[in-house]
Short mmCIF file of C-alpha atoms and ligand atoms in Angstrom, two decimals:
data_model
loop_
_atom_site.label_atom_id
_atom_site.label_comp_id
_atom_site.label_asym_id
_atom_site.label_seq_id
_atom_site.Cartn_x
_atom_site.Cartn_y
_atom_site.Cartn_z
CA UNK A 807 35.99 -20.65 -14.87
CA UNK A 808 37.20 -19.90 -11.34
CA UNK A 809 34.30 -20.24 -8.61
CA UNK A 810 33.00 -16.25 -6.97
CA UNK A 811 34.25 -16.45 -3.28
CA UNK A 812 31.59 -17.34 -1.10
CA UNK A 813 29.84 -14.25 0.82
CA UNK A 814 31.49 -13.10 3.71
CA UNK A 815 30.61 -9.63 5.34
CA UNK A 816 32.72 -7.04 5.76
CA UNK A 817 34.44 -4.72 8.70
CA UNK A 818 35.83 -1.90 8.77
CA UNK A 819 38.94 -3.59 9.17
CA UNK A 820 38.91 -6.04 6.47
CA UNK A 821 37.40 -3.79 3.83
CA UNK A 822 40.40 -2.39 2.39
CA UNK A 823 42.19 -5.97 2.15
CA UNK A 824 39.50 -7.51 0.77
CA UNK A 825 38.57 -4.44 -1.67
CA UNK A 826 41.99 -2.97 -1.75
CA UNK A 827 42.55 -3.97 -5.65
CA UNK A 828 39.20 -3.59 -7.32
CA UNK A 829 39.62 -1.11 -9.56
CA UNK A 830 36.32 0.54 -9.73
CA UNK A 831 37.00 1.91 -6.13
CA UNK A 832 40.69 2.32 -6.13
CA UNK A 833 40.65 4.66 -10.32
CA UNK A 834 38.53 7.02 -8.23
CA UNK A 835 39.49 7.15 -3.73
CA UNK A 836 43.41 6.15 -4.97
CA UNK A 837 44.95 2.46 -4.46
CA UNK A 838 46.66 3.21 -1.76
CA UNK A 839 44.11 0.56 0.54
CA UNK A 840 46.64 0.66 3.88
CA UNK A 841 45.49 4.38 3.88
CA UNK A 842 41.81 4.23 3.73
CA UNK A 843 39.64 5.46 6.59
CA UNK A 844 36.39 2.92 6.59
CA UNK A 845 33.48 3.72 8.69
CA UNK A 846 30.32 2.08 8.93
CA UNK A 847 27.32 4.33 9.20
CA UNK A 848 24.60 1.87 8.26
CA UNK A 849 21.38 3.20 10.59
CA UNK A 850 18.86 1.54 8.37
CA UNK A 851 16.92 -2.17 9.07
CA UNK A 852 18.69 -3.97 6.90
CA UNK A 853 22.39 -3.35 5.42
CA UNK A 854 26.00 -2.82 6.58
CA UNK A 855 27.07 0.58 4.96
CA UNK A 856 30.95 2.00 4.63
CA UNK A 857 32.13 5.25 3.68
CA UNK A 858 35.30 4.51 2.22
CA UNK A 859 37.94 7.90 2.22
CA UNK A 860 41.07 7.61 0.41
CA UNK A 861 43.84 9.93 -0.75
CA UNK A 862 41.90 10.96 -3.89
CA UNK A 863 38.27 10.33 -3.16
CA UNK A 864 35.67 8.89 -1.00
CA UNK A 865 32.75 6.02 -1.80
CA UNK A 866 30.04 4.08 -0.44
CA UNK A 867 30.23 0.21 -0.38
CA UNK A 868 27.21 -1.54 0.65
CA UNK A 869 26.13 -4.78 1.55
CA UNK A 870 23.43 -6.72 2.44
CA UNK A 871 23.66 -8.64 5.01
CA UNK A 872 21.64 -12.55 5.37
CA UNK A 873 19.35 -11.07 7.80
CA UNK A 874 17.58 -8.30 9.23
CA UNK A 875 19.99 -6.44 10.79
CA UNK A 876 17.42 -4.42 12.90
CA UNK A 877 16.15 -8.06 13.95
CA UNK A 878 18.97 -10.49 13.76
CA UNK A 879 19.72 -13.41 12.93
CA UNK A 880 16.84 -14.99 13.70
CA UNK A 881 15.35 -13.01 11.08
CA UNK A 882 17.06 -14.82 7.42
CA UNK A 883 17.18 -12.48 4.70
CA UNK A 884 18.77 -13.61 1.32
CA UNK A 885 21.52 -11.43 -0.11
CA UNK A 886 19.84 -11.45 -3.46
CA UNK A 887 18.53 -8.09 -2.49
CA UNK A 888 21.53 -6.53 -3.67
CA UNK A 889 21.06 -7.70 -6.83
CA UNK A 890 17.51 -5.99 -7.50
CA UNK A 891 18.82 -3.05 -5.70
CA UNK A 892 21.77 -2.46 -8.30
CA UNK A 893 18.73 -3.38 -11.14
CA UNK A 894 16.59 -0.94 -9.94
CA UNK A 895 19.25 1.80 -9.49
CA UNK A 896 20.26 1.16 -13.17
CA UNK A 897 16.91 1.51 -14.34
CA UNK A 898 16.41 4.90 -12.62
CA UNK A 899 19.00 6.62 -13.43
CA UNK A 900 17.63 5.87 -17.00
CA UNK A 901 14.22 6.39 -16.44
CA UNK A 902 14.69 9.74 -14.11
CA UNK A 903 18.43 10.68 -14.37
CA UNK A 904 20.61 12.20 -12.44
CA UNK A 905 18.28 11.27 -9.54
CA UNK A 906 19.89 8.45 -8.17
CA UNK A 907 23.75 7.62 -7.31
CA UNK A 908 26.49 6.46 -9.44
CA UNK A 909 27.23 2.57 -9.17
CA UNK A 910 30.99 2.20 -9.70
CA UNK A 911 30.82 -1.51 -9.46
CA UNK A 912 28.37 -4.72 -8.46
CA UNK A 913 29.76 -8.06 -6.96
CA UNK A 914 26.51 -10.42 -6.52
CA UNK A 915 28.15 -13.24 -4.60
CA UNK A 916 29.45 -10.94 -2.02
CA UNK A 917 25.95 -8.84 -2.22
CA UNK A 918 27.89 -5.16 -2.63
CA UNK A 919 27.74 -2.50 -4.37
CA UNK A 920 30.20 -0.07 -4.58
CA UNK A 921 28.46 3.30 -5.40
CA UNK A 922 28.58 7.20 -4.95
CA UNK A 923 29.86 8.48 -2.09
CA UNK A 924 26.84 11.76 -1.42
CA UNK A 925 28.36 14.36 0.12
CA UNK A 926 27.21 17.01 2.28
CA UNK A 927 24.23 15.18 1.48
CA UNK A 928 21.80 14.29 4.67
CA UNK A 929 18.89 12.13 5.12
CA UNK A 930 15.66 13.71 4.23
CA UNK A 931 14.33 12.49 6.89
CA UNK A 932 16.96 14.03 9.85
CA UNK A 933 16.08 17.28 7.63
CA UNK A 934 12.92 17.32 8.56
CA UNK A 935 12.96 16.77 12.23
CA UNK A 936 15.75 19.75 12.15
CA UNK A 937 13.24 21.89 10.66
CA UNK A 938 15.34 22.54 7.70
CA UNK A 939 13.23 23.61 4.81
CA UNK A 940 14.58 22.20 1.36
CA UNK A 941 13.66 23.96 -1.73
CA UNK A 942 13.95 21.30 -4.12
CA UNK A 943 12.43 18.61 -2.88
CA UNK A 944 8.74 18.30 -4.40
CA UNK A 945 9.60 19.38 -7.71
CA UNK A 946 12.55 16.50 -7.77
CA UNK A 947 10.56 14.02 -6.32
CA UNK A 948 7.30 14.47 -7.89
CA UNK A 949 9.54 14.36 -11.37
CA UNK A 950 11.46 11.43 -10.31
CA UNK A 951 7.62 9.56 -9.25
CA UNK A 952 6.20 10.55 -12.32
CA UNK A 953 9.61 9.57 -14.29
CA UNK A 954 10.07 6.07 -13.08
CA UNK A 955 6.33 4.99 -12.63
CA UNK A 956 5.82 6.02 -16.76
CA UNK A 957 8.40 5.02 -18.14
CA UNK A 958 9.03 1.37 -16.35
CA UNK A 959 4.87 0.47 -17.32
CA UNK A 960 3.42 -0.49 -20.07
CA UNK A 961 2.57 3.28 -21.03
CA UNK A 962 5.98 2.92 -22.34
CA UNK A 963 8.27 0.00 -22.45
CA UNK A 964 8.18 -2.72 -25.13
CA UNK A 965 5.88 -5.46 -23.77
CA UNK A 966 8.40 -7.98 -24.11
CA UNK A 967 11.15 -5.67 -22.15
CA UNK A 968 8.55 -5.13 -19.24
CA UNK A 969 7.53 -8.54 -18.69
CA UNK A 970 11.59 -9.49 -18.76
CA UNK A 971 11.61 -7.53 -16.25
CA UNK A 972 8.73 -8.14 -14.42
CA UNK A 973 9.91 -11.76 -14.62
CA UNK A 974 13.37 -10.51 -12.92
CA UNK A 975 12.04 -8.31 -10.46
CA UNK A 976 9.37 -11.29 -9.25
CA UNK A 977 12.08 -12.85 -7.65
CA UNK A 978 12.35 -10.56 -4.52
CA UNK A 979 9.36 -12.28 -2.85
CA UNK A 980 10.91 -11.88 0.36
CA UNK A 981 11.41 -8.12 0.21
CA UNK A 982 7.29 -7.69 -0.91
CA UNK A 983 7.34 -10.32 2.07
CA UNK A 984 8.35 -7.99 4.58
CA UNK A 985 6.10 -4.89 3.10
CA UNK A 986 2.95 -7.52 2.95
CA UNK A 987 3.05 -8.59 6.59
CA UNK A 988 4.75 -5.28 8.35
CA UNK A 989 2.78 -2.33 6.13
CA UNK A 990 -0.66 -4.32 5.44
CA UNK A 991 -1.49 -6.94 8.05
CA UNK A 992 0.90 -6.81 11.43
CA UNK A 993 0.20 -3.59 12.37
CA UNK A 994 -3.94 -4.27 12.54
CA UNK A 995 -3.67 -7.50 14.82
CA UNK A 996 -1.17 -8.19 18.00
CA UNK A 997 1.81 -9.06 15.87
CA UNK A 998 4.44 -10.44 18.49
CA UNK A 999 7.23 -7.97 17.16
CA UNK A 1000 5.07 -5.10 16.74
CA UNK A 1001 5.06 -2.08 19.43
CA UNK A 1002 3.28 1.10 20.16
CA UNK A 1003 3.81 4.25 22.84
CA UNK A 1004 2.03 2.77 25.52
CA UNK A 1005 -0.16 3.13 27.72
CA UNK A 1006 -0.93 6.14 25.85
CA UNK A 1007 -1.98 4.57 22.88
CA UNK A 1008 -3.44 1.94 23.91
CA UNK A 1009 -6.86 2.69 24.05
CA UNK A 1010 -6.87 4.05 19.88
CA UNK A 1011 -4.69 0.76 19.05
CA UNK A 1012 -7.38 -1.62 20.02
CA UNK A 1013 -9.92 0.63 18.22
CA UNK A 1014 -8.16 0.63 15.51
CA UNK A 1015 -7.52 -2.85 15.54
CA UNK A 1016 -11.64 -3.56 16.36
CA UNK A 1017 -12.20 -1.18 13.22
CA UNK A 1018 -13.47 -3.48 10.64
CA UNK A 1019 -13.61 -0.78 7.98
CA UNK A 1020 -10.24 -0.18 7.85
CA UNK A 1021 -9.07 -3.52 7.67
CA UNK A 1022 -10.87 -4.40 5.24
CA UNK A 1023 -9.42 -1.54 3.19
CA UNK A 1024 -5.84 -2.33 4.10
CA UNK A 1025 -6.66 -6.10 2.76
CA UNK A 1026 -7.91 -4.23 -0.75
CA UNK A 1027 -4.66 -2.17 -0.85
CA UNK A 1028 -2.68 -5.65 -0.18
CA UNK A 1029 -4.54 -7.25 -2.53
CA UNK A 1030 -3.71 -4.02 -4.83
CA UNK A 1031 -0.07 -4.13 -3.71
CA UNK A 1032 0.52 -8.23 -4.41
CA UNK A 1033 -1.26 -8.38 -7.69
CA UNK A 1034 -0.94 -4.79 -9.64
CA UNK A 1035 2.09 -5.62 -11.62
CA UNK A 1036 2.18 -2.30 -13.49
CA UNK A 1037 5.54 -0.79 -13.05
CA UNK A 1038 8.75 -0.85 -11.57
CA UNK A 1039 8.28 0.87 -8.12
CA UNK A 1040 11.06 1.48 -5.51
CA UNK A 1041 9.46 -0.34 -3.12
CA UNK A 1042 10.42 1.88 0.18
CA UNK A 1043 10.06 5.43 -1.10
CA UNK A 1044 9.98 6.89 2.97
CA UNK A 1045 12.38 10.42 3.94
CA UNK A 1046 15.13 7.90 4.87
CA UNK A 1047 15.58 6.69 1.39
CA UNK A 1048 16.11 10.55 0.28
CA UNK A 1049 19.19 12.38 0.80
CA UNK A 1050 19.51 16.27 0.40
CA UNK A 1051 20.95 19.05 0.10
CA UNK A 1052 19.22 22.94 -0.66
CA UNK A 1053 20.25 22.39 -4.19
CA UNK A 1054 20.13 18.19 -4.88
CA UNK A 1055 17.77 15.66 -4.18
CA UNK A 1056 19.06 11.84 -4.28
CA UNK A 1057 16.78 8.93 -4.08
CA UNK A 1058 18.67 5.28 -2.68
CA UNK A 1059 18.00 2.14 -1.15
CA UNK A 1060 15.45 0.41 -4.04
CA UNK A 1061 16.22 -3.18 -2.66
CA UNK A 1062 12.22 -3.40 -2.38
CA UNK A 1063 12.13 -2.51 -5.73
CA UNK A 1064 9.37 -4.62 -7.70
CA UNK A 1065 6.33 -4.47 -10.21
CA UNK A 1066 3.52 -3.20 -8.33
CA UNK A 1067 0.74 -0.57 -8.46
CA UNK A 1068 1.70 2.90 -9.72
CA UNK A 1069 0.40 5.07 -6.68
CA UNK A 1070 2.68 2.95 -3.95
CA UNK A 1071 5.84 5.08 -4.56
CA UNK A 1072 3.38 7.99 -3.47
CA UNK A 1073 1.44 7.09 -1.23
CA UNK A 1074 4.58 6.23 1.16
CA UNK A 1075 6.47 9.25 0.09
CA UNK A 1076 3.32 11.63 0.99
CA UNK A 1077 2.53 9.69 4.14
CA UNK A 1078 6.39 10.58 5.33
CA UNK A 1079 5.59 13.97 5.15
CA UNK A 1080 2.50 14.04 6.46
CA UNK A 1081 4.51 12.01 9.50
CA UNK A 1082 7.11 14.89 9.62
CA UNK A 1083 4.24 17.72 9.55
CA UNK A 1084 2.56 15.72 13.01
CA UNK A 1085 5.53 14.54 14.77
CA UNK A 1086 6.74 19.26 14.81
CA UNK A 1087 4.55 19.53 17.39
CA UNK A 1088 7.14 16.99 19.35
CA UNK A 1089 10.61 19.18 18.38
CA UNK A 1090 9.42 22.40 19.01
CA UNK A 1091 12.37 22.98 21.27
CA UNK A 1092 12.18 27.23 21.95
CA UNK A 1093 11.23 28.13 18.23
CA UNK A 1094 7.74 27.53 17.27
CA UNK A 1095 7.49 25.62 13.75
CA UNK A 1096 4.34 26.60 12.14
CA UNK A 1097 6.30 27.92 9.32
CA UNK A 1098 7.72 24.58 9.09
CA UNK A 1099 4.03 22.91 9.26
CA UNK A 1100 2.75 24.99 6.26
CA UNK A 1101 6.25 24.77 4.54
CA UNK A 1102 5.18 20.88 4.86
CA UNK A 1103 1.70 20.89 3.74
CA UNK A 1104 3.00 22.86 0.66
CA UNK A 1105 5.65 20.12 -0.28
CA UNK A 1106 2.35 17.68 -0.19
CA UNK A 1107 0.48 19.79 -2.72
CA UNK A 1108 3.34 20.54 -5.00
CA UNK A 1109 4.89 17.01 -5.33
CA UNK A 1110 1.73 15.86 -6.17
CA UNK A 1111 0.82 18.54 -8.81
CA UNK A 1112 4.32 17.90 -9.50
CA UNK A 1113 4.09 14.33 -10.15
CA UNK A 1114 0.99 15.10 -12.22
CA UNK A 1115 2.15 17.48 -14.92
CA UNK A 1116 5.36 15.29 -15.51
CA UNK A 1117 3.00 12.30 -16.07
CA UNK A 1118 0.68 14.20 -17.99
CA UNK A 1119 3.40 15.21 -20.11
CA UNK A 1120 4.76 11.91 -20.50
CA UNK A 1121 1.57 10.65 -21.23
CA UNK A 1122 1.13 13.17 -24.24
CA UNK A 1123 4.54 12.47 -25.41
CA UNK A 1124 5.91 9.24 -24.89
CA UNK A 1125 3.27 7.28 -24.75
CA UNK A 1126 5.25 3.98 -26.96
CA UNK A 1127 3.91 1.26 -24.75
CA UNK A 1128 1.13 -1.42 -26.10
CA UNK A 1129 -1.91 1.09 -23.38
CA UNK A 1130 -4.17 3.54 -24.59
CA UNK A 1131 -2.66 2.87 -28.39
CA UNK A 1132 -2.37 6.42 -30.37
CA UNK A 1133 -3.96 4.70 -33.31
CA UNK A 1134 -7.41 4.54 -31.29
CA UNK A 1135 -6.76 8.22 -30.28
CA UNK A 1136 -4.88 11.32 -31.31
CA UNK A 1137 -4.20 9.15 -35.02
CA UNK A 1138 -7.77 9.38 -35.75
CA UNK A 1139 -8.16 13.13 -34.40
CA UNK A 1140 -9.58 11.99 -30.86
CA UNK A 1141 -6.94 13.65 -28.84
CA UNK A 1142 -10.16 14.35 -25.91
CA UNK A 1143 -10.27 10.52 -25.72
CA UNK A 1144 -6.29 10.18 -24.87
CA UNK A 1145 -7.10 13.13 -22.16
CA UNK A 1146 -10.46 11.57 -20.53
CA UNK A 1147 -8.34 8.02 -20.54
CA UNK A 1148 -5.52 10.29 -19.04
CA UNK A 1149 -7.60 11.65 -16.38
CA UNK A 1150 -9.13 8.26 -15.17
CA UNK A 1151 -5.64 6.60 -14.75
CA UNK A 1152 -4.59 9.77 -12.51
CA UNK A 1153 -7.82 9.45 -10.77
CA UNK A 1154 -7.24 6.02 -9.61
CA UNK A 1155 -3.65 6.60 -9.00
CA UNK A 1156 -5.02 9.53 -6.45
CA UNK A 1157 -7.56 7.26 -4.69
CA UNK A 1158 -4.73 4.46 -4.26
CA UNK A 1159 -2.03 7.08 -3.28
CA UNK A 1160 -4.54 8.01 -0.26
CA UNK A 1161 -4.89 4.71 0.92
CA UNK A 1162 -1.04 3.40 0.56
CA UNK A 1163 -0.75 6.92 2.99
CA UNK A 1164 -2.81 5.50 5.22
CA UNK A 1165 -1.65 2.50 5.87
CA UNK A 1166 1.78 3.58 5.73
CA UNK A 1167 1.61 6.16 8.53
CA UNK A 1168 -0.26 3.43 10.83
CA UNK A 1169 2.54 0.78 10.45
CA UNK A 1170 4.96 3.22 11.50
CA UNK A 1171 3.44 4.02 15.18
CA UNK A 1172 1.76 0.56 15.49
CA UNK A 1173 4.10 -1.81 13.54
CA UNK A 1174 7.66 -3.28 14.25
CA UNK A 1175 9.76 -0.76 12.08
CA UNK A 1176 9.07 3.13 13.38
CA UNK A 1177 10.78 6.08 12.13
CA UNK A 1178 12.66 8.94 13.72
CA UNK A 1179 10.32 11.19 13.21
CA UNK A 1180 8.16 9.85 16.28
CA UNK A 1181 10.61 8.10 18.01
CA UNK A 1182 13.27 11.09 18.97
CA UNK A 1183 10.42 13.26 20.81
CA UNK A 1184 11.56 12.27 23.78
CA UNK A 1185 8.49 13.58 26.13
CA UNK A 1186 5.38 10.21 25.77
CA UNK A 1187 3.30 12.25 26.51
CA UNK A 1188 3.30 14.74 23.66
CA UNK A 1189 4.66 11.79 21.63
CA UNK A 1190 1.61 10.06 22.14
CA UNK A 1191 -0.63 13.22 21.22
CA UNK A 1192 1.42 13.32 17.56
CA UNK A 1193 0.84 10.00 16.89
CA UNK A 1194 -2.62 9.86 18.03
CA UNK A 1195 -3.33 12.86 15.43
CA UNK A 1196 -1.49 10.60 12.88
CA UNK A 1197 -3.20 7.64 13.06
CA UNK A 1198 -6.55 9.54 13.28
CA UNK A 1199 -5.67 11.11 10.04
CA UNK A 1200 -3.96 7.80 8.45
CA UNK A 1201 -7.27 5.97 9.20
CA UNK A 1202 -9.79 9.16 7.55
CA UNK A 1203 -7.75 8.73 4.44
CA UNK A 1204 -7.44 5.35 3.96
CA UNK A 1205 -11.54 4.50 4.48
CA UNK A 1206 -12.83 7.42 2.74
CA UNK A 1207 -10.41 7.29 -0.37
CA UNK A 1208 -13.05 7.25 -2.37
CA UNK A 1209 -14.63 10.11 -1.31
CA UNK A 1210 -12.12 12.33 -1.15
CA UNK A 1211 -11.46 15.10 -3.97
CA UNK A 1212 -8.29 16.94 -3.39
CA UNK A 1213 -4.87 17.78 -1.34
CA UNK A 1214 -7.02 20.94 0.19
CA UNK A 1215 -9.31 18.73 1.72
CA UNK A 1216 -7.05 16.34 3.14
CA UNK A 1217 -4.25 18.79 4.35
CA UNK A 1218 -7.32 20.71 6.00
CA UNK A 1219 -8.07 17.93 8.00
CA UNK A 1220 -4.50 17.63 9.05
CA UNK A 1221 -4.57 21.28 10.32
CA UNK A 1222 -7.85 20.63 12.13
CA UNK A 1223 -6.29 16.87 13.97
CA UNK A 1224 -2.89 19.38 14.50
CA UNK A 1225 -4.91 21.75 15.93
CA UNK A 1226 -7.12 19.84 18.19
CA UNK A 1227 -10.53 21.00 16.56
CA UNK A 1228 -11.29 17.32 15.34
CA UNK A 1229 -11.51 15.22 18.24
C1 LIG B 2785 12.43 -5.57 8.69
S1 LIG B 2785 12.64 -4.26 7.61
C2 LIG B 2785 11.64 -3.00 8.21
C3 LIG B 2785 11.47 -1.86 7.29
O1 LIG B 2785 12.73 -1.31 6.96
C4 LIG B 2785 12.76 -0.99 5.58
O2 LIG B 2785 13.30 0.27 5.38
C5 LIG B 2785 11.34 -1.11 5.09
O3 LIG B 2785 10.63 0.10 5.27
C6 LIG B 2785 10.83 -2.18 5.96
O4 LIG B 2785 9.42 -2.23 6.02
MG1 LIG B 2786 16.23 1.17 3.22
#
């Protein structure tokens, strides 16, 4: 058996000597490797990213790097990642296809994956902050939610196939790791690598951080998050793991991917576009974006109602799994049952989803990993007033989750924070 060379990372330069002969890339970009243009456009926290263009074709070969790139090397990360990443892409594409890209080919000892290169495809989240408005978005992402949460529980799967797999997918501890400490506990306490727009924030930081209501709620929705193995969940479902175009939606980057509660996914995808509709106010250069604002609240409401006929569906139709057994329900005629059980797993899935948006929009002005969103309004000042609004609203949602009955209610309150009628 020969012995898998041992990891080395890539440049541009090397990447075609190194990668020059594996056929998965050269059968579709053409094997002529002197001749490949390599650049690498990796912007996210972690990764090294190519886009490889040859004669017949371009690709994407990532890697993971055994760090955190946005840290360094003081920061260890291992490379394993890449291995639960290619798991969980496989696994979508089953569960919600057509949603995720292609994986051409998966080397584990030198963490890459050679994949789909998306093109004109842009971040979701750079979309956004243009004001671009894309038509497709809720209704693909509240299908691909509903998709991969149902059909990776036990509301469908084999038992023994899910706990495989929840055996597999236990093993990237250090991924929850980073989610555990950055989303649920550094961004509450004077973390040393955390950071915030100050002074301007500094005043609602340490309130925030004094507020023991809210703490204690972020502790229930870690406690939620380490120990509610129900499905497979991407793990880091934010705008800059979407790519776009008006007529596709992509979802990539599930290296967080893991068993954990079923309204995560949401929560962090809703909170991201909650972030986009407060941070307009900041890149309203000459054109006034209101239309973008309601365009916003609208893609909360729909990928939600979205995400809830798809599961109901699902639940009505492929419901194989060993929960809420037919035989105790629509076999013996009580098809009401099946509903009211139906209804109680989407209510708790709703109260949850508010709280994971919560937290998530907090860790992103208070925490050590930001987003663009924020960070590219240039101005503090009217920065500062954005995220104020934001973590105002993050910190309603999150307490009163259980109080709360619907997306009117909680978009209204945006509109009243955006507007300045709540103080
Ligand atoms: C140290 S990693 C920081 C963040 O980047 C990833 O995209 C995740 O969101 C993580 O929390
Ligand atoms: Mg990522």
């Amino acid at each position: 058996m020969t012995k898998a060379a041992a990891f080395e990372a890539l440049t541009a330069a090397t990447l075609p000597l190194r990668l020059g002969t594996t056929e998965a890339l050269t059968s579709r970009i053409g094997s002529d490797a002197a001749g490949w243009r390599v650049r690498e456009v990796g912007d996210g926290n972690l990764n090294l990213v190519f886009i490889v263009e040859g004669d017949r074709g371009a690709a994407i070969v990532k890697q993971a790097l055994p760090y955190v790139r946005l840290v360094g090397e003081s920061w260890p990360l291992p490379l394993k990642r890449s291995f639960f990443e290619y798991h969980a892409l496989t696994r979508q594409d089953a569960r919600s296809p057509g949603m995720v890209p292609r994986v051409f080919h998966f080397d584990e000892a030198q963490a890459l994956i050679v994949m789909e290169y998306l093109s004109p495809h842009i971040i979701l989240r750079r979309a956004l902050i243009e004001g671009r408005q894309l038509p497709r978005i809720a209704e693909d992402l509240g299908r691909f939610v509903a998709r991969t949460l149902f059909r990776g529980s036990d509301l469908h799967m084999k038992a023994r196939a899910r706990k495989d797999d929840l055996a597999l997918f236990a093993d990237n501890a250090e991924l929850c790791d980073i989610t555990e400490s950055l989303v649920f506990t550094d961004p509450y306490y004077e973390a040393e690598l955390n950071r915030h727009t100050s002074p301007q924030l500094d005043a609602i930081v340490a309130e925030l951080r004094a507020d023991r209501d809210l703490k204690v709620e972020a502790q229930r929705l870690k406690h939620l998050f380490t120990s509610c193995g129900e499905t497979l969940v991407h793990g880091d479902l934010h705008s800059g793991s979407i790519m776009v175009t008006d007529e596709e939606t992509k979802v990539i980057d599930p290296e967080f991917a893991f068993y954990g509660p079923m309204a995560f996914d949401l929560g962090m995808l809703l909170a991201n576009f909650w972030m986009a509709y407060f941070s307009q106010a900041g890149h309203e250069t000459g054109k006034d974006r209101a239309d973008m604002r309601s365009y916003l609240l609208g893609v909360i409401t729909e990928t939600w109602s979205v995400f809830r006929s798809e599961f109901s569906h699902l639940w009505r139709t492929e419901r194989t799994g060993i929960l809420y057994d037919r035989r105790l329900f629509e076999d013996r005629g009580d098809s009401l049952g099946a509903e009211q059980a139906l209804d109680r797993t989407l209510h708790s899935i709703w109260t949850d989803m508010l709280g994971f948006a919560g937290i998530e929009v907090h860790r992103r002005i208070l925490g050590l990993a930001h987003n663009a969103d924020f960070e590219t309004i240039e101005d503090k000042e009217l920065r500062a007033v954005c995220e104020t609004r934001a973590l105002k609203f993050g910190r309603h949602i999150a307490v009163n989750r259980h109080r709360i009955h619907g997306l009117d209610e909680v978009n209204a309150l945006a509109e009243r924070l955006e507007k300045g009628i709540v103080a």
